[in-house]
Coordinates of C-alpha atoms in Angstrom, one line a residue:
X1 CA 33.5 19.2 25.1
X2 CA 34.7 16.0 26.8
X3 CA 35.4 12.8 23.9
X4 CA 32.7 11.0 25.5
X5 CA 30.0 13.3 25.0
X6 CA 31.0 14.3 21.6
X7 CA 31.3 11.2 20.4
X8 CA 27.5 11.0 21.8
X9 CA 26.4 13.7 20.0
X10 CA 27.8 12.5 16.5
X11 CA 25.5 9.4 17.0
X12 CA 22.7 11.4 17.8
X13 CA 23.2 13.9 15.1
X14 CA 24.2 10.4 12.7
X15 CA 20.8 9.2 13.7
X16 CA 19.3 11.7 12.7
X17 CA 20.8 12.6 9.4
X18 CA 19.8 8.6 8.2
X19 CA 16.1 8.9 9.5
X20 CA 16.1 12.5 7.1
X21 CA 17.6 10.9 4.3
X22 CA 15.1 7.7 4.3
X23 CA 12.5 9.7 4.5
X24 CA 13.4 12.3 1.8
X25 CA 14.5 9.3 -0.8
X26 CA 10.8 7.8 -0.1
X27 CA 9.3 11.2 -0.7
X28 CA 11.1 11.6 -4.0
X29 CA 10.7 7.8 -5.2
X30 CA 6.6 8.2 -4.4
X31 CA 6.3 11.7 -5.4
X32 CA 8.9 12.8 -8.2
X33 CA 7.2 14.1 -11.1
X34 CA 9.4 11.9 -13.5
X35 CA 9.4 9.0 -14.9
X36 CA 10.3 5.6 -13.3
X37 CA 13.7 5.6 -14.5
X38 CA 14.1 9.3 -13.7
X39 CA 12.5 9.0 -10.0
X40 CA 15.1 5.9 -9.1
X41 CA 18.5 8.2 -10.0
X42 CA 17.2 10.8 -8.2
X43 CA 16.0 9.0 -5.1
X44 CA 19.1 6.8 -5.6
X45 CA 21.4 10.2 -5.4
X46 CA 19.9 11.6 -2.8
X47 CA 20.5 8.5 -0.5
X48 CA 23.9 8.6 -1.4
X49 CA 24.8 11.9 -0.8
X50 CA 22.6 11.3 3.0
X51 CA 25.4 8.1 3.4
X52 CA 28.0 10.8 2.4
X53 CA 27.0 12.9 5.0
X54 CA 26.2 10.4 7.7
X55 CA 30.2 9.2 6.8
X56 CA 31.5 12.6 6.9
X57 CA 30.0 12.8 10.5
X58 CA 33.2 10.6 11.3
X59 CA 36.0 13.0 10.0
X60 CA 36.8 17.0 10.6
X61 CA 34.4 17.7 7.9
X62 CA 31.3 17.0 9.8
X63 CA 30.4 20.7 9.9
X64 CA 30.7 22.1 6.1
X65 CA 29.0 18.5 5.3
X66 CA 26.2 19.0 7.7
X67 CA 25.5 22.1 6.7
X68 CA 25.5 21.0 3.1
X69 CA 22.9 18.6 4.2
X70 CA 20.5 20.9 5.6
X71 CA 20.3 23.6 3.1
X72 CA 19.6 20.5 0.6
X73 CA 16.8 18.6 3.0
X74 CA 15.3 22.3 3.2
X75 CA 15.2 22.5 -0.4
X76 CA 13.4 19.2 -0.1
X77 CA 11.0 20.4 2.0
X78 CA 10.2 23.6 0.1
X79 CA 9.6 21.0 -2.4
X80 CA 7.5 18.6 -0.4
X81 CA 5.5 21.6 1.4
X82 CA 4.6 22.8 -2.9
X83 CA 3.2 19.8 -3.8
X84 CA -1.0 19.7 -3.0
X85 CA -3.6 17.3 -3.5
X86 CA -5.5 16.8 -6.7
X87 CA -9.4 18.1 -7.0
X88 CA -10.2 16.6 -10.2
X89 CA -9.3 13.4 -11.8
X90 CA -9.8 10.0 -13.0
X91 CA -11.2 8.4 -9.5
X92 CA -12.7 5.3 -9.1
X93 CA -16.5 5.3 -9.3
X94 CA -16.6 4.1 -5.6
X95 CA -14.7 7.2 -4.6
X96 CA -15.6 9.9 -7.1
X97 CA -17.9 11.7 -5.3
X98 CA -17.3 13.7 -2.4
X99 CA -20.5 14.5 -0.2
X100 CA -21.3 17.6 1.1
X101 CA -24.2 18.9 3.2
X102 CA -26.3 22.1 4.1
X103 CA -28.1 22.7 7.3
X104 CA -31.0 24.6 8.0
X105 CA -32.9 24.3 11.1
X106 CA -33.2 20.4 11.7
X107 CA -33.1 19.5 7.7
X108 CA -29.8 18.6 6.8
X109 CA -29.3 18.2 3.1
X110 CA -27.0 15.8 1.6
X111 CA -25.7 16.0 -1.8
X112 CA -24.0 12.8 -3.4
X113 CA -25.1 10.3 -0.9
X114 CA -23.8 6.5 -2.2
X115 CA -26.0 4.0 -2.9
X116 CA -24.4 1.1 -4.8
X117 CA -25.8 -1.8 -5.5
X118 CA -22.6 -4.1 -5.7
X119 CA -23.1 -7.9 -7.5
X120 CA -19.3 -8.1 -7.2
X121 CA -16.3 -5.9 -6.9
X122 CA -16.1 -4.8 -10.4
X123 CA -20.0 -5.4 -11.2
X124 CA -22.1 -3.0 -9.5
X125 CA -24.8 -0.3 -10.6
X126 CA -23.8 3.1 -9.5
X127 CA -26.3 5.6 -7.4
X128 CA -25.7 9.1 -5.8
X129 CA -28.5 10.6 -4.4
X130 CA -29.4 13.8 -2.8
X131 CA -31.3 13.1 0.6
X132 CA -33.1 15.8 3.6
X133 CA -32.4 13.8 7.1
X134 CA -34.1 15.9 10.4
X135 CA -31.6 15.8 12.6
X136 CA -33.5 16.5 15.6
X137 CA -34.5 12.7 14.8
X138 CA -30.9 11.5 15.1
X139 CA -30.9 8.8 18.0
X140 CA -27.5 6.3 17.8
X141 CA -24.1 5.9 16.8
X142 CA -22.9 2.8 15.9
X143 CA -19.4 1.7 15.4
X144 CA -18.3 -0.6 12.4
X145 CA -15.2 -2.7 11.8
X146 CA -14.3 -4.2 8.5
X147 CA -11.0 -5.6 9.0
X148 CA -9.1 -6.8 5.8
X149 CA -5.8 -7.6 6.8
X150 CA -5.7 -9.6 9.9
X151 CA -6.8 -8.7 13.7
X152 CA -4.5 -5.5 13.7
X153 CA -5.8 -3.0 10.6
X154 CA -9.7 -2.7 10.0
X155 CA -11.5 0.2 7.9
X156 CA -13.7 2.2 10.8
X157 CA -17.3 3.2 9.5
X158 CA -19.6 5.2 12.1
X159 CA -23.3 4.8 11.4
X160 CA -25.9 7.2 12.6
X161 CA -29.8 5.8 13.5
X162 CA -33.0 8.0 13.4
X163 CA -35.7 7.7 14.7
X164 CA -37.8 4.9 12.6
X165 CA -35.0 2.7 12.2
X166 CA -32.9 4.9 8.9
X167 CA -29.4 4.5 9.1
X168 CA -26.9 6.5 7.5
X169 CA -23.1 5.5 7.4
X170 CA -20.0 7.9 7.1
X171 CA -16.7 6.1 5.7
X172 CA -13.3 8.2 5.5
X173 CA -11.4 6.5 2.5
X174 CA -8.6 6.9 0.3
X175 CA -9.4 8.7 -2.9
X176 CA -7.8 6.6 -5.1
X177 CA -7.7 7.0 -9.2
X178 CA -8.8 4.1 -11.3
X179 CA -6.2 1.3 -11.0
X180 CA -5.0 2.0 -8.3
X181 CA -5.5 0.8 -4.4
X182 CA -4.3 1.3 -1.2
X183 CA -0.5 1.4 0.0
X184 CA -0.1 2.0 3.2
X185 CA 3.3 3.2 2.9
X186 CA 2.7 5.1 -0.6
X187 CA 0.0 6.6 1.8
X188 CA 2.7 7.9 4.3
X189 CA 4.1 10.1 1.3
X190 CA 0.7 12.5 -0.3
X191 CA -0.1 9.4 -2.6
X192 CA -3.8 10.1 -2.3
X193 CA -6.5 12.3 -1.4
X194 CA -8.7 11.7 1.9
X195 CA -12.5 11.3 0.5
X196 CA -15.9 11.4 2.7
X197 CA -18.1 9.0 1.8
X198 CA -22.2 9.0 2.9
X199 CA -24.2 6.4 2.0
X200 CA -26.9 3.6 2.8
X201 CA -25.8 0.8 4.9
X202 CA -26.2 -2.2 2.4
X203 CA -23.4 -0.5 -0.1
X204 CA -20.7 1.0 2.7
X205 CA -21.1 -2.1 4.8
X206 CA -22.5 -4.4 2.6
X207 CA -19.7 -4.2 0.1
X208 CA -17.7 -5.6 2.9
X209 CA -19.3 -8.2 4.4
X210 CA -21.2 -9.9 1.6
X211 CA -18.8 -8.6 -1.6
X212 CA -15.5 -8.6 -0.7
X213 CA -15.7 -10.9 2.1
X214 CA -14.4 -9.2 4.8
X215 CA -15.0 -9.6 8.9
X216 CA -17.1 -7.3 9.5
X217 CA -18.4 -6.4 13.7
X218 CA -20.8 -3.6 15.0
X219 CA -20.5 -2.1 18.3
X220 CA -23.2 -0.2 19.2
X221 CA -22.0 3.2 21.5
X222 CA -23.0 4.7 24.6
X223 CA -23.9 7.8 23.0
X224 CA -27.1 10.4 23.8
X225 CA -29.0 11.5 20.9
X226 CA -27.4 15.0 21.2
X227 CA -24.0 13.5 21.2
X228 CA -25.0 11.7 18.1
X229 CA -26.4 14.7 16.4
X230 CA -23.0 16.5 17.3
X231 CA -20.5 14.0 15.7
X232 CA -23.2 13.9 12.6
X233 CA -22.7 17.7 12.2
X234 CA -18.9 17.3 12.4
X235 CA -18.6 14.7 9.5
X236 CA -21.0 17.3 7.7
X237 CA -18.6 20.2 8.2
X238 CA -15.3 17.7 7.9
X239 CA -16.9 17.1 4.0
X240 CA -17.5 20.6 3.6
X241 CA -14.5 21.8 4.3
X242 CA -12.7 18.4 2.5
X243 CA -14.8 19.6 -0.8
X244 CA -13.5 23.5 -0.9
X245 CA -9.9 22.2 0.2
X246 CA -8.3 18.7 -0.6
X247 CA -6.2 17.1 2.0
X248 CA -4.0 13.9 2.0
X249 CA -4.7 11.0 3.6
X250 CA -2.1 9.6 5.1
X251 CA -2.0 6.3 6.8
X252 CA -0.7 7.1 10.3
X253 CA -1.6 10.3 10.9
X254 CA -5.1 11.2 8.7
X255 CA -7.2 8.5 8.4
X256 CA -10.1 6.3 8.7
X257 CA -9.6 6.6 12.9
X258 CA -7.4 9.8 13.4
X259 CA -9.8 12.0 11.4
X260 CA -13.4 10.2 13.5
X261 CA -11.0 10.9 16.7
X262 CA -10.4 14.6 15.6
X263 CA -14.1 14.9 14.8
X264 CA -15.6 13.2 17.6
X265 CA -13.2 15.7 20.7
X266 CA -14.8 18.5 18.3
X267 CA -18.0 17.4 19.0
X268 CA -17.2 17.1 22.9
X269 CA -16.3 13.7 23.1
X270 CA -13.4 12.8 25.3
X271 CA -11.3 10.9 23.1
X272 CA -7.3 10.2 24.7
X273 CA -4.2 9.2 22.9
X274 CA -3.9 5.9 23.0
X275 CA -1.8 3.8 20.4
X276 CA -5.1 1.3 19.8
X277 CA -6.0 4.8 17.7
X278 CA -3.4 4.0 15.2
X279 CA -3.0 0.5 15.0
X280 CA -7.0 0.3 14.9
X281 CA -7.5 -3.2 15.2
X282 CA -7.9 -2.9 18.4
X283 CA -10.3 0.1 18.3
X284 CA -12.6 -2.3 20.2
X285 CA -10.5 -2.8 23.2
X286 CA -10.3 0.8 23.5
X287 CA -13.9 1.7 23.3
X288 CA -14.3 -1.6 26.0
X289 CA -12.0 -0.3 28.2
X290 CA -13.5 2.9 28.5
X291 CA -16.7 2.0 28.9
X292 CA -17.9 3.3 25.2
X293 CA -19.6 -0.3 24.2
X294 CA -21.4 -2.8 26.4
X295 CA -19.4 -4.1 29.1
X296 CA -21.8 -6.4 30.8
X297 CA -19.8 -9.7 29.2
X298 CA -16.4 -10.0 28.4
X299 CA -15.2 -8.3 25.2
X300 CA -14.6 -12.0 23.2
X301 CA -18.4 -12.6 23.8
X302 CA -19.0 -9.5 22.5
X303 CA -16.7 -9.7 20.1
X304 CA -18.1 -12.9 18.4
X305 CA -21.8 -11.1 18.5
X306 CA -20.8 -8.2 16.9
X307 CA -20.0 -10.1 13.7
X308 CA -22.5 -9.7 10.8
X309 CA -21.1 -11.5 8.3
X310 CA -23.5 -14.9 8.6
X311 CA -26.5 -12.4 9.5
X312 CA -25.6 -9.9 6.6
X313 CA -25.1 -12.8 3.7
X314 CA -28.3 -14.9 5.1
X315 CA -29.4 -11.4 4.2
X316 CA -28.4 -10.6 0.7
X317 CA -28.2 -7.1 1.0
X318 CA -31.9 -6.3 1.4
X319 CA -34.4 -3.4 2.0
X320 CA -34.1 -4.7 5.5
X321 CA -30.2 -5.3 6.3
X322 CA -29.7 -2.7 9.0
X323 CA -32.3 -4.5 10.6
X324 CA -30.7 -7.9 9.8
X325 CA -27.1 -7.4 10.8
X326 CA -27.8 -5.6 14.2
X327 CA -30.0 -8.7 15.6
X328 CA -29.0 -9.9 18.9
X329 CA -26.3 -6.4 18.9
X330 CA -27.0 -5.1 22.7
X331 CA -27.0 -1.6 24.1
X332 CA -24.4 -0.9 26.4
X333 CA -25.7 -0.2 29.6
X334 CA -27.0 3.1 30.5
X335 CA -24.1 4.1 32.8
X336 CA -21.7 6.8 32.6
X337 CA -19.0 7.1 30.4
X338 CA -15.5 6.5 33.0

């Protein structure tokens, strides 16, 4: 092999040696079953020996030390590939519920539905309730951002309207233990279960905009009543199947957006890649740009209409706040989907 493309290929292979060994030193500093002590040798011994190897790279023996390498990074992942999410343990009271639902004919039945009612973050009354919804009532789907870190990240909520004005609003959360919160890079490395959450509009939402102060917008989506009823019956089978078998979130690849995208293609939806899909923030440019929301004034009109937070607090979480917050809210125009 000419020096030139050797020399190349030792980059490349360099490169990716150092992107393994990061990654493997997270996975066993966030999910080594020791001690903190304990987890810090062992991640700090592993990223040696990948600086080792990324050195050794350089000299003539590259190949016994990559080979060293991979038999140990496929020990690792024997290791990572063992390790499965927890069904049963001390979880917050806001997550420790996982709904699940049973159709038959146009009743669908909904066992641990949420219903907080939250006087702060730590002070709230806890409710979970069974409910029958006829889904042959199902009529909307609206879109909710709660965004709690700037313009970029927001929490997606996706709230389904029947016919008389109920709402009912799915959130896909972390299922965090009490004390603990959200990391998204803990979340990169099986830190926590993902958790389907049903409930009433005034705790999911509410909690948000009037509790923990968050900005919160609604979008309200081009989408038929069958289309509605569709993505409703995904999130019912996504918590089934979430309730016989745990699954991770993780924060780039399973999470409050990825898993509604996965759900909402199964449901027929055309949903492309598009990197607005992970950094959600701008979930609302995407659903602008194709047409998904109402496009009859620009999108920072819209934008500042579809913010609830001085309608939901005037409010104050009341029997009628899905009423409340969607005042002034418009349609999007009754033209098809680009």
């Amino acid at each position: 092999m000419p020096r030139p493309m050797a020399i190349v290929l030792i980059l490349l292979v360099a490169v990716i040696v150092a992107a393994l060994t990061a990654w493997s030193s997270l996975a066993l500093w966030y999910r080594l079953p020791l001690p903190d002590g304990g987890r810090a040798i062992g991640t700090g011994v592993f990223l040696v020996y990948g600086l080792f190897t990324v050195a050794a790279l350089a000299s003539r023996q590259r190949i016994r030390a990559l080979v060293s390498f991979s038999i140990v990074f496929v020990l690792v992942l024997f290791w990572w590939n063992s390790i499965k999410p927890e069904a049963d343990a001390a979880w917050a009271p806001d997550v420790a519920r996982q709904v699940t639902g049973r159709v038959e004919g146009n009743l669908l039945t909904l066992t641990d539905v949420r219903d907080f009612e939250w006087r702060s973050n730590s002070d709230f009354t806890e409710r979970w309730t069974t409910r029958t919804y006829d889904v042959s009532k199902v009529r909307t789907v609206d879109l909710f951002m709660s965004y709690w870190a700037g313009p970029k990240i927001a929490h997606v909520i996706f709230s389904f309207g029947f016919e008389g004005g109920e709402q009912l609003a799915w959130s896909i959360e972390v299922r965090h233990k009490v004390g603990g919160g959200f990391s998204p890079l803990a979340d990169l490395f099986k830190n926590d279960p993902l958790v389907v959450v049903a409930a009433d509009e005034r705790d999911v939402v509410g909690v948000r905009s009037n509790v923990r102060g968050e900005d919160v917008q609604i979008y309200r989506l081009r989408a038929s009543p069958e289309q509605s009823r569709n993505l409703l019956l995904e999130y019912v089978a996504e918590a089934n199947a979430l309730a016989r078998t745990p699954q991770f979130y993780n924060s780039i690849t399973t999470n409050c957006t990825t898993t509604v995208a996965k759900l909402m293609r199964i449901a027929g939806d055309k949903v492309p890649f598009d990197w607005r899909l992970i950094v959600n923030g701008y979930l609302p440019d995407y659903a602008y740009d194709r047409g998904a929301i109402d496009t009859s004034m620009p999108l920072v009109r819209l934008r500042e209409i579809a913010k609830i937070d001085v309608r939901a607090r005037a409010d104050g979480l009341s029997p009628d706040f899905s009423k409340a917050i969607r005042l002034g809210v418009p349609f999007p125009v009754a033209v098809a989907r680009p």
